[in-house]
Coordinates of C-alpha atoms (C1' of nucleotides) in Angstrom, one line a residue:
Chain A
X117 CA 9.3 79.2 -38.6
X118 CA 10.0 78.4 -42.2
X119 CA 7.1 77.2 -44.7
X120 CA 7.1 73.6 -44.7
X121 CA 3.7 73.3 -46.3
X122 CA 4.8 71.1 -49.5
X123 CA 3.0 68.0 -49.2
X124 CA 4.0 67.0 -45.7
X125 CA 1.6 66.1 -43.2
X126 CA -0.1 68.9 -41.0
X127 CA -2.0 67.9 -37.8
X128 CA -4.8 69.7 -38.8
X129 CA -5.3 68.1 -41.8
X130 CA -4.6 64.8 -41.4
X131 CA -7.1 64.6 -38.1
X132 CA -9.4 65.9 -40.4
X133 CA -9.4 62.8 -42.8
X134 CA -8.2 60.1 -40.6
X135 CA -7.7 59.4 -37.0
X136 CA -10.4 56.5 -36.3
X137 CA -11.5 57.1 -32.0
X138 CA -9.1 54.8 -30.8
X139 CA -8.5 51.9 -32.4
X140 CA -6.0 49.7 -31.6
X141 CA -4.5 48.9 -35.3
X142 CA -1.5 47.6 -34.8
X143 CA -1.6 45.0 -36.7
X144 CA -2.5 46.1 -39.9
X145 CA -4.9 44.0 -42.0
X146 CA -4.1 42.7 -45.6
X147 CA -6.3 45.3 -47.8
X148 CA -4.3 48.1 -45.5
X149 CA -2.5 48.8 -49.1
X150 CA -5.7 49.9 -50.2
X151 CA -6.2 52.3 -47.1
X152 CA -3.3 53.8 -47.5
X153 CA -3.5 54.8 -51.0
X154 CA -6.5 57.3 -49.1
X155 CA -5.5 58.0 -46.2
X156 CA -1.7 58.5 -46.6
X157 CA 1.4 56.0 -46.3
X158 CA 1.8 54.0 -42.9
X159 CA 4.6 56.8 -42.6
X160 CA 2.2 59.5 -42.8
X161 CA -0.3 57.9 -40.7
X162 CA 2.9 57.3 -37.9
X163 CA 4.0 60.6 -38.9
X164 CA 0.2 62.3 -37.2
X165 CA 0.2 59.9 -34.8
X166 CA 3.5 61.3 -33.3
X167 CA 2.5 64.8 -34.2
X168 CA -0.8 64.2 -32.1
X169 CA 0.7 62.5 -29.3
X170 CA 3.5 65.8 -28.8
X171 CA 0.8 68.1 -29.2
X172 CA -0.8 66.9 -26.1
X173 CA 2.9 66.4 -24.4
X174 CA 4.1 69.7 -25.5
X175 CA 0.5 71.2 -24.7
X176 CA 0.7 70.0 -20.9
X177 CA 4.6 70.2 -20.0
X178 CA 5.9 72.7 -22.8
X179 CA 8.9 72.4 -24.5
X180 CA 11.4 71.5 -21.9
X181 CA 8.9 69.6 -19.3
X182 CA 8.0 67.4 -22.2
X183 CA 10.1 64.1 -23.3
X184 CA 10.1 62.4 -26.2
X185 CA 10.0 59.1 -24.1
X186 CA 6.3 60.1 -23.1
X187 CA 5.5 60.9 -26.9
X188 CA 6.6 57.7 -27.5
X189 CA 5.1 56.2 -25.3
X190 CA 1.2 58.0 -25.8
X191 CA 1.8 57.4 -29.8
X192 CA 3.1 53.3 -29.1
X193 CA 5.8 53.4 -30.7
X194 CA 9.4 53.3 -29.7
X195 CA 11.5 56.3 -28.5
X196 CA 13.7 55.9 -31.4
X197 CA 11.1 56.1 -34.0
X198 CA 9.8 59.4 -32.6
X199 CA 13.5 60.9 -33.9
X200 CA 13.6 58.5 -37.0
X201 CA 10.6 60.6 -38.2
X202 CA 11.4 63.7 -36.7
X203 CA 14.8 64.4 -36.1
X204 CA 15.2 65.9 -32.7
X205 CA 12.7 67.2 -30.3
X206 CA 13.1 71.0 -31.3
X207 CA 12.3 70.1 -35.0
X208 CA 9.6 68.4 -33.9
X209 CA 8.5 71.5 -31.6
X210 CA 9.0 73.7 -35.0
X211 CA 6.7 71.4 -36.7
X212 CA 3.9 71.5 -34.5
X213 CA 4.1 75.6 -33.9
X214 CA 4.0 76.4 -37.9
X215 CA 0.6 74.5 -37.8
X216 CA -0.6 76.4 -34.9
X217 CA -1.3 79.7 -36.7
X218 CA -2.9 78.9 -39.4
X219 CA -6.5 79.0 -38.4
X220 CA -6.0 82.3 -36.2
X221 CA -4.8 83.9 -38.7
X222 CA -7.3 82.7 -41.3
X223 CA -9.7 84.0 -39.3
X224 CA -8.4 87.5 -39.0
X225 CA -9.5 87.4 -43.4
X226 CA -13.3 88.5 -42.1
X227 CA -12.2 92.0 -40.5
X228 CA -11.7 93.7 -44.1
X229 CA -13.0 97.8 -45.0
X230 CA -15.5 97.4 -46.8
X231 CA -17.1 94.7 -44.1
X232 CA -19.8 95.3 -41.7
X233 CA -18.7 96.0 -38.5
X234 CA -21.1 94.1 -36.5
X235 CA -21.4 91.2 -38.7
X236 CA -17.3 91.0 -39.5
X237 CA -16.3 91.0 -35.6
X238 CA -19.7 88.4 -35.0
X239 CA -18.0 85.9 -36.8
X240 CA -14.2 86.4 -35.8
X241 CA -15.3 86.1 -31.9
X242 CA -17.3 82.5 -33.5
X243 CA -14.2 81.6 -35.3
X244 CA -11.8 82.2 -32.6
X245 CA -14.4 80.7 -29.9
X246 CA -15.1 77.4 -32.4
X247 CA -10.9 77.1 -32.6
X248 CA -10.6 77.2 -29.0
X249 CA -13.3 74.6 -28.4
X250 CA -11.4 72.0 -32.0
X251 CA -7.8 72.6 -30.9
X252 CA -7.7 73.5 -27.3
X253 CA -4.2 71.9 -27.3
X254 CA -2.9 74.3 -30.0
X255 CA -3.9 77.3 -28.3
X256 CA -2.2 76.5 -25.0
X257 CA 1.3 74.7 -27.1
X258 CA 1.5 78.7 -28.5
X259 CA 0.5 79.5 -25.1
X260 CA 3.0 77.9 -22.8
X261 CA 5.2 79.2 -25.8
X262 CA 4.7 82.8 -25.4
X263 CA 4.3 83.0 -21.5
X264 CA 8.0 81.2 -21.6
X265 CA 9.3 84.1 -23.5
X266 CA 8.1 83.2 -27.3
X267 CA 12.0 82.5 -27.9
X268 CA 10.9 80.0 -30.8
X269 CA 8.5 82.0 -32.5
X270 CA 10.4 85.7 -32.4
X271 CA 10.4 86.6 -35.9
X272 CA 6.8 85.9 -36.4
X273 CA 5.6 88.0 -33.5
X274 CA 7.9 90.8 -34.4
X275 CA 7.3 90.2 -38.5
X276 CA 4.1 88.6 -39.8
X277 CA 2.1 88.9 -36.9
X278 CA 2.8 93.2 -36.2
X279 CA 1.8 93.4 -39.4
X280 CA -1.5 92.1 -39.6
X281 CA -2.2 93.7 -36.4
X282 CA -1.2 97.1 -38.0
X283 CA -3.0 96.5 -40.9
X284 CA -6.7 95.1 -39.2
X285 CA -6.4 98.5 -37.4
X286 CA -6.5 100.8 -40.1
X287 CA -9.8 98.4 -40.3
X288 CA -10.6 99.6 -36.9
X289 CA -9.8 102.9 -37.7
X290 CA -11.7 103.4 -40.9
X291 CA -14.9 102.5 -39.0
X292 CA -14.5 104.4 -36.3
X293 CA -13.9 107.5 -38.6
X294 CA -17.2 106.3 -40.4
X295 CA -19.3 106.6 -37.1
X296 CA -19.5 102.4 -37.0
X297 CA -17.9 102.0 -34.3
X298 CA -16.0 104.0 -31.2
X299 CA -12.3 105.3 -31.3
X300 CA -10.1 102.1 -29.5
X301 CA -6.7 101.6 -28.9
X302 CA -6.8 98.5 -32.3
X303 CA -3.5 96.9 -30.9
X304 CA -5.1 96.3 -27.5
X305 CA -8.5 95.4 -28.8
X306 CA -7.0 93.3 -30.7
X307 CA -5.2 91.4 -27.7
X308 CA -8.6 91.4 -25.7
X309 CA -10.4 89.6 -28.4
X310 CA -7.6 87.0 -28.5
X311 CA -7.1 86.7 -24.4
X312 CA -10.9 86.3 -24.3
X313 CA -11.5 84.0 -27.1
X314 CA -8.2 81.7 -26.5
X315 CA -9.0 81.7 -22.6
X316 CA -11.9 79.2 -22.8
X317 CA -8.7 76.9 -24.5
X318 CA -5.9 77.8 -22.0
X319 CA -7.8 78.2 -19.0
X320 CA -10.0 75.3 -20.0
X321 CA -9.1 73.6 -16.6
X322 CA -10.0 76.1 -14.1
X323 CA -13.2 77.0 -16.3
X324 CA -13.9 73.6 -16.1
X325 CA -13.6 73.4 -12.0
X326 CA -15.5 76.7 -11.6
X327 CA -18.5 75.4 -13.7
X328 CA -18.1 71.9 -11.5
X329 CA -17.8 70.1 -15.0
X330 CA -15.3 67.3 -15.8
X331 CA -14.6 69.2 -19.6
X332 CA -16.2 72.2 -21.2
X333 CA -19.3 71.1 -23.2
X334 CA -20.8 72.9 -26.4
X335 CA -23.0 74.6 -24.8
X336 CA -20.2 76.4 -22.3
X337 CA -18.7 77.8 -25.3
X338 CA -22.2 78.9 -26.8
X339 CA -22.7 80.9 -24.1
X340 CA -18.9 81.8 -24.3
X341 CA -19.1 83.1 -27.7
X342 CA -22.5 84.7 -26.8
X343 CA -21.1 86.9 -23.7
X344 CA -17.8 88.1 -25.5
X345 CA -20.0 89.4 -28.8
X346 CA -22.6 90.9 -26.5
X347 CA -19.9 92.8 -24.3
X348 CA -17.6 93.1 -27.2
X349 CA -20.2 95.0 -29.8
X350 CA -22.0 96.8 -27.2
X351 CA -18.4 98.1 -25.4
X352 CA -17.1 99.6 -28.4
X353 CA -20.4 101.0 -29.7
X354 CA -21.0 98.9 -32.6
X355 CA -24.7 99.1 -33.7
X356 CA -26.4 95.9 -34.5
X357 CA -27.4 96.8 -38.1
X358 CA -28.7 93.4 -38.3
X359 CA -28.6 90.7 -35.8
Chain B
X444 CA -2.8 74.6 -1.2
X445 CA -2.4 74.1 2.7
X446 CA -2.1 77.4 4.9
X447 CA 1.5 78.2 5.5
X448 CA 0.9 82.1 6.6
X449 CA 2.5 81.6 10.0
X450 CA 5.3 83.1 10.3
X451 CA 7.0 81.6 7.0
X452 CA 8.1 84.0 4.5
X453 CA 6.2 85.2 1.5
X454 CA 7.1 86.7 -1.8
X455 CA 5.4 89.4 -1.7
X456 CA 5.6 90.3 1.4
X457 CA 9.5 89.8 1.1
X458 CA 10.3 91.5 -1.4
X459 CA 8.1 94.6 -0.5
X460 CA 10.6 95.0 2.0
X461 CA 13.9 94.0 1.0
X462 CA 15.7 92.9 -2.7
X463 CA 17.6 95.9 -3.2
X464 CA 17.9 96.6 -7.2
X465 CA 20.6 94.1 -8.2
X466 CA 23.3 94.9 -5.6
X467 CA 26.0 92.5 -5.4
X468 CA 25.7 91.4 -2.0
X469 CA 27.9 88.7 -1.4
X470 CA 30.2 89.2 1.4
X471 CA 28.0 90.4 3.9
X472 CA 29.1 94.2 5.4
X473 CA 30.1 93.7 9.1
X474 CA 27.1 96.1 10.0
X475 CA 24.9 92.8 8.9
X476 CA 23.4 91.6 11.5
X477 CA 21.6 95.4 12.4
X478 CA 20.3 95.1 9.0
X479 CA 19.2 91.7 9.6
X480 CA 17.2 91.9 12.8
X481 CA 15.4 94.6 10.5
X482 CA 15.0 93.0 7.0
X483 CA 15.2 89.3 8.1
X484 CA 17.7 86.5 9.4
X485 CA 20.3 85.6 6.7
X486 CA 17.9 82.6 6.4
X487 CA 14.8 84.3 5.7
X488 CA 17.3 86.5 3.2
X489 CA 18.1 83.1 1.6
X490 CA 14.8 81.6 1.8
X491 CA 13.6 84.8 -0.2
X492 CA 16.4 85.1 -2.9
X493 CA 15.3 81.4 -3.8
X494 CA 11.4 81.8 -3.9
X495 CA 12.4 84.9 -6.7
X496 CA 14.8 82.9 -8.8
X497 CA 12.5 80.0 -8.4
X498 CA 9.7 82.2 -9.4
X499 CA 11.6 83.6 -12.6
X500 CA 12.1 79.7 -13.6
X501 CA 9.0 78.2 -12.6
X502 CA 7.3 80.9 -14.6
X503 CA 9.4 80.1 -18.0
X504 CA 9.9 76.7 -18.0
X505 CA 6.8 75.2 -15.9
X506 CA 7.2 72.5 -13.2
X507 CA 8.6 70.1 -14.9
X508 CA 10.8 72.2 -17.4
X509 CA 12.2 74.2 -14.3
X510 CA 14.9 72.3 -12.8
X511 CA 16.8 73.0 -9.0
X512 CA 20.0 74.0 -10.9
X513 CA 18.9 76.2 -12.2
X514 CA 16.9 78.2 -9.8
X515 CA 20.1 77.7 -7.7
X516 CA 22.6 78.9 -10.3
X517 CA 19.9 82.4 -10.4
X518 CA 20.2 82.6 -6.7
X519 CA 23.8 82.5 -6.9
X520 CA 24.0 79.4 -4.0
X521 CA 24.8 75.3 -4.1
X522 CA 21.8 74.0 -5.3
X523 CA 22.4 71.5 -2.2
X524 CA 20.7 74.8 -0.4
X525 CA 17.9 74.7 -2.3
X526 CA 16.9 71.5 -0.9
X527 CA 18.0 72.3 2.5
X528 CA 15.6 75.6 2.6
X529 CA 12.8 73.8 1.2
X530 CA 12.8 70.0 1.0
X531 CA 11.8 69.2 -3.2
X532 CA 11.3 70.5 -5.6
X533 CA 7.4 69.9 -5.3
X534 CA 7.4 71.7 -2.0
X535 CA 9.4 74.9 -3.0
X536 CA 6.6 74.8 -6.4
X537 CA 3.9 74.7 -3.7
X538 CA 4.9 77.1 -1.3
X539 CA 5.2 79.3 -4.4
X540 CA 1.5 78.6 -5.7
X541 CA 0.0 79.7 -2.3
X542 CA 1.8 83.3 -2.6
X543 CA 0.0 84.0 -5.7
X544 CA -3.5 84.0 -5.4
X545 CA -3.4 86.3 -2.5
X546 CA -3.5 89.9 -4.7
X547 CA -6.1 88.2 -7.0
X548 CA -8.8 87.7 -4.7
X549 CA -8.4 90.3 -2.2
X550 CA -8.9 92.7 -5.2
X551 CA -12.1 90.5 -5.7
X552 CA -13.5 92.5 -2.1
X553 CA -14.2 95.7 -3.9
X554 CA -17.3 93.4 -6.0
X555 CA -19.8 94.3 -3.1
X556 CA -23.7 94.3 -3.5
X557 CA -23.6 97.9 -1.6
X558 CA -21.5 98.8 -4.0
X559 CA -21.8 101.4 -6.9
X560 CA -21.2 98.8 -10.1
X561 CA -18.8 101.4 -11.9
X562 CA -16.9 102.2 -9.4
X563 CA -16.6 99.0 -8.1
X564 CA -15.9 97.3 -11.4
X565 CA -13.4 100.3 -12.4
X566 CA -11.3 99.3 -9.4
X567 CA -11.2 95.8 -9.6
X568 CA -9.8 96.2 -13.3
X569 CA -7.6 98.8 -11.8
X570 CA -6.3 96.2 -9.3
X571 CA -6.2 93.5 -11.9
X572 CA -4.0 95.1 -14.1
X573 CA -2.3 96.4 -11.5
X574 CA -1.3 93.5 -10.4
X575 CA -0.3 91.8 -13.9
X576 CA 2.2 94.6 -14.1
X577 CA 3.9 94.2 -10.5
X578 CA 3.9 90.2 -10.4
X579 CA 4.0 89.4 -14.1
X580 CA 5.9 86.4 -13.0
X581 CA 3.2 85.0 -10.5
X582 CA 0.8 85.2 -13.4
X583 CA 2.7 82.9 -15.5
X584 CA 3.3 80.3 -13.1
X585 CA -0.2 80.4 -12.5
X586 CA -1.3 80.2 -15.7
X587 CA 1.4 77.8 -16.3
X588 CA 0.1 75.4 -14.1
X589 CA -3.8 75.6 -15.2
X590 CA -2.5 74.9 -19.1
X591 CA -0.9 72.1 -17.9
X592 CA -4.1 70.9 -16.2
X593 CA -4.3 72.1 -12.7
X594 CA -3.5 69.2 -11.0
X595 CA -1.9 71.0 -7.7
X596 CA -4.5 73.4 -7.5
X597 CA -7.3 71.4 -8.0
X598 CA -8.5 71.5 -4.6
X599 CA -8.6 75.4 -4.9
X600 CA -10.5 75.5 -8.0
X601 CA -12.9 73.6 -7.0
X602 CA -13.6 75.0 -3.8
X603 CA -12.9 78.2 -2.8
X604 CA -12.3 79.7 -6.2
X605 CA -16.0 78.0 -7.3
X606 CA -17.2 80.0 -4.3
X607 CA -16.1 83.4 -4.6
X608 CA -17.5 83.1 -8.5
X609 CA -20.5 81.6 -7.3
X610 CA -20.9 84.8 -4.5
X611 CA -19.9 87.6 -6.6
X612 CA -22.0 86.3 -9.1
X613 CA -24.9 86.9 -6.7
X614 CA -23.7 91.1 -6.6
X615 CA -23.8 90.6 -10.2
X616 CA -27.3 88.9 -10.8
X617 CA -28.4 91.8 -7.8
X618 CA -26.8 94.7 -9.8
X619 CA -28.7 93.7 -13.3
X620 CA -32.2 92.8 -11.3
X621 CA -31.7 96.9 -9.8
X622 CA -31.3 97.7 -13.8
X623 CA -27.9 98.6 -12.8
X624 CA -26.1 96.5 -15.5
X625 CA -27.2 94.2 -18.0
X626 CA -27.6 90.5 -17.5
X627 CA -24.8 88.8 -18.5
X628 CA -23.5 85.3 -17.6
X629 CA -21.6 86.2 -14.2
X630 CA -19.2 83.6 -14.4
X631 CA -18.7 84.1 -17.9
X632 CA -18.0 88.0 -17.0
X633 CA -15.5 86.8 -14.7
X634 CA -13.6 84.5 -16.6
X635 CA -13.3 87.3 -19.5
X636 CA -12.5 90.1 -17.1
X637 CA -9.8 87.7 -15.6
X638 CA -8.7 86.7 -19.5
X639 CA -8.7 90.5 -20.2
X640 CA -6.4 91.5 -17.6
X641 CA -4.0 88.4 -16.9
X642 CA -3.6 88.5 -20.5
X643 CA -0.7 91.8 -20.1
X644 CA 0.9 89.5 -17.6
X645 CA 1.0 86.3 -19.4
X646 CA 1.2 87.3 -23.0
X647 CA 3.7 90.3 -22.9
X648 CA 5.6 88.6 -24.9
X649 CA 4.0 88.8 -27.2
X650 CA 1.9 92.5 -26.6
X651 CA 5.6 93.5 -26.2
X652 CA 6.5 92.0 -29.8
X653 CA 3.6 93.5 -31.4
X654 CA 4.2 96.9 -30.1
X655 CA 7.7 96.8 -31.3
X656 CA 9.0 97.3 -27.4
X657 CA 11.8 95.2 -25.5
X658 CA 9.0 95.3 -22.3
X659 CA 5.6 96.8 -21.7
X660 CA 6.0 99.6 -20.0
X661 CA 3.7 101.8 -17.5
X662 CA 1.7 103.3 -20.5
X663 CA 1.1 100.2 -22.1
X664 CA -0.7 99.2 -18.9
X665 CA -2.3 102.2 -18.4
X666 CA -3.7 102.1 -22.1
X667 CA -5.0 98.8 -21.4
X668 CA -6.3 99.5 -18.0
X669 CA -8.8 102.1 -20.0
X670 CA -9.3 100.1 -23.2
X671 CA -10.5 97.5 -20.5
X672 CA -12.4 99.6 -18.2
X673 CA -14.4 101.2 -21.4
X674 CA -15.5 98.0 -23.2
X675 CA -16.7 96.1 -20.1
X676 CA -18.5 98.9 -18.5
X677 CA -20.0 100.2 -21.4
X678 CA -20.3 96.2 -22.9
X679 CA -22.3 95.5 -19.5
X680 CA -24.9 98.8 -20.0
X681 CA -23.6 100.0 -16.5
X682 CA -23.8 104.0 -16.5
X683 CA -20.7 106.0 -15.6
X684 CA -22.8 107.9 -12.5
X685 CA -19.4 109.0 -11.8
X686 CA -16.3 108.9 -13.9
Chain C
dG1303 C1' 24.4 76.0 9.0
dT1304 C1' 26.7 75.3 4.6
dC1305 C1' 28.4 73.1 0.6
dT1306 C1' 31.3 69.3 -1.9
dA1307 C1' 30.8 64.9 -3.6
dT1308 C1' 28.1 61.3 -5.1
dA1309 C1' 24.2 58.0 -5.5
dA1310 C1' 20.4 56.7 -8.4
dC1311 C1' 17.9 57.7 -12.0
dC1312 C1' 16.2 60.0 -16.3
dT1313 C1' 16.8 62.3 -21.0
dG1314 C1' 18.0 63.1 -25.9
dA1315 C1' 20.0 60.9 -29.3
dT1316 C1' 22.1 57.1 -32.2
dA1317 C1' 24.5 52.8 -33.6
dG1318 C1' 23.6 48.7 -35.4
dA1319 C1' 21.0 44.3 -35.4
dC1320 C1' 16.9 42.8 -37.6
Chain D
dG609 C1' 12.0 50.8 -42.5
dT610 C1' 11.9 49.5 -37.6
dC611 C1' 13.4 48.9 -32.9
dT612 C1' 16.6 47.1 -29.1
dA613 C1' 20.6 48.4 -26.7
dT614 C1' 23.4 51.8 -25.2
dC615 C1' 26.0 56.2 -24.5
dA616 C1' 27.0 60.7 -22.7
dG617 C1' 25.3 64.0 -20.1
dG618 C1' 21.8 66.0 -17.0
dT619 C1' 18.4 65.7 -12.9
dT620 C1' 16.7 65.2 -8.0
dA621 C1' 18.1 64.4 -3.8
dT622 C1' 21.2 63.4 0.1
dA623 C1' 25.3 61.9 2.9
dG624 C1' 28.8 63.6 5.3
dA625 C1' 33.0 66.7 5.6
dC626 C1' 33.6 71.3 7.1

DNA sequence: GTCTATAACCTGATAGAC
DNA sequence: GTCTATCAGGTTATAGAC
């Protein structure tokens, strides 16, 4: 996981700005120069297109189920282009995971001392709930990752990662010392906020079934984000100072 | 998901009785065939050794990552055998599927409208956790397969699973009407309670990572079993009539 | 029952024509 | 820059010798 920020293209961002539903532009129409000078190159535009497509791939078949014939394929473009752009599948892979963090741990930013205890874990449950419901396929990519071993992502989960979770439970422990909140394990609390916020993304099928919906709507994850804050700030004694 | 129990072997049941550490036991001891009439034929032996190595693979690399090779190479037999114990490679993943919802919902019994909601409650997590610790594996092939969409267990999900949610919703919707509990969303509580629990199974990886161990080992469970036990029953409003 | 050998096909990756 | 054609190696599955 090296930082490949500089200027190249990040899912994330580039779905943000472009992406039209489904259009079929293959053919390109003449003032396309002028599109491009907004939304980004054709390369760039290819470029998320491939990234989207493997998301999906790697999100459903993980690293080795997935072929770059079926990215291809999904993007409509030819096999060869996929490692024209991106070398070979694992660099692709490597791509795709670096932007999979970024909005969990941007989210972690809220739990900080001198927050309130009610209000700062209110809106990390809605962050992590609102991420699961944008980038389902993200979550379960890092999933399939970590339940296969996490063999790619290693020296983030034993670097970056331990760290932030040591440092957002001094958080913990601070307000528990304060009387804000009860005494928890942070590490584990930590991991129960995450199983239960990122399980309405991994588990989205079998939510789906037991609901008898064909997809989870908005108002599943409403109620979602409602049921882990109640149980959540309630279960480790966190008074509502305001609601 | 058809019903094999008759007669066939099971994992579980297997392995409860035989798999002895890691013993080298290739040649057979001349004394085999006492020991067999006890722990099995040399077929059922076989039969067994594959469903744990297939297990083990399944579980990393996901259907279509796992391949016969190697879940023959792990066995230690021709992967020709493979085939001949159980046909393809879909029916050996099947066979395997069936094995592993059998601790999950028999730990769903103790969720009984005669029942006292702490106690009751307490246990389940108890068996939960419980059983994320003892078939990590199963876990991950389960979860494995519902990231990738659920398509073989689709049947299951939406019948029987929707079922038992939609029943021991009722205990739950009795036990907050008796001002037992609170009133939550019951099918909400049970996907978080499942989220909270499979989470030690399917994400040690990365609990393991964060915690700075090689593997999670029985205190890590048991700390989780109470971090668990005390948010959800306090989280819920159900009183501890006995701890 | 068991396993070697092989058929038929798929996969990642690239050379080289356009 | 783009894509067809192709290679070397891997994959499921089975025939047939033992």
């Amino acid at each position: 996981m090296k930082s490949t920020k500089n200027a190249q293209v990040t899912l994330k961002e580039a779905t943000a700005i472009s992406t039209p539903k489904r259009s079929k532009r293959k053919a390109v129409p003449s003032k396309a120069k002028g599109v491009e000078r907004i939304v980004g190159s054709v390369r760039k535009r290819n470029q998320t297109k491939i990234l989207k497509a493997a998301e999906a791939v790697f999100a459903e078949k993980g690293f080795d189920g997935a072929t770059t014939a079926e990215i291809a394929a999904r993007t409509g473009v030819p096999k060869a282009n996929v490692h024209y752009y991106f070398g070979t599948k694992q660099q692709l892979y490597d791509r795709l995971i670096e932007n999979i963090l970024e909005v969990w741990l941007d989210a972690l930013d809220v739990i900080r001392p001198d927050a309130e205890p009610a209000q700062a874990l209110g809106e990390y449950i809605e962050r992590k709930v609102r991420a699961s419901r944008d980038w389902p396929e993200s979550s379960r990519v890092w999933a399939i990752e970590i339940i296969g071993g996490g063999r790619n992502v290693s020296a983030f989960l034993k670097g970056r990662l331990r760290q932030e979770v040591r440092e957002k439970g001094k958080v913990l422990a601070k307000w528990a010392k304060d009387g804000r909140m009860d005494r928890v394990d942070p590490a584990h609390f930590m991991f129960l906020l995450w199983a239960m916020t990122q399980t309405y993304a991994d588990f989205a099928a079998q939510i789906a079934a037991v609901l008898a919906k064909d997809r989870l709507n908005d108002k599943v994850f409403q109620t979602a984000e409602e049921t882990i804050k109640s149980i959540i700030l309630k279960g480790c004694g966190i008074k509502q100072e305001k609601v």
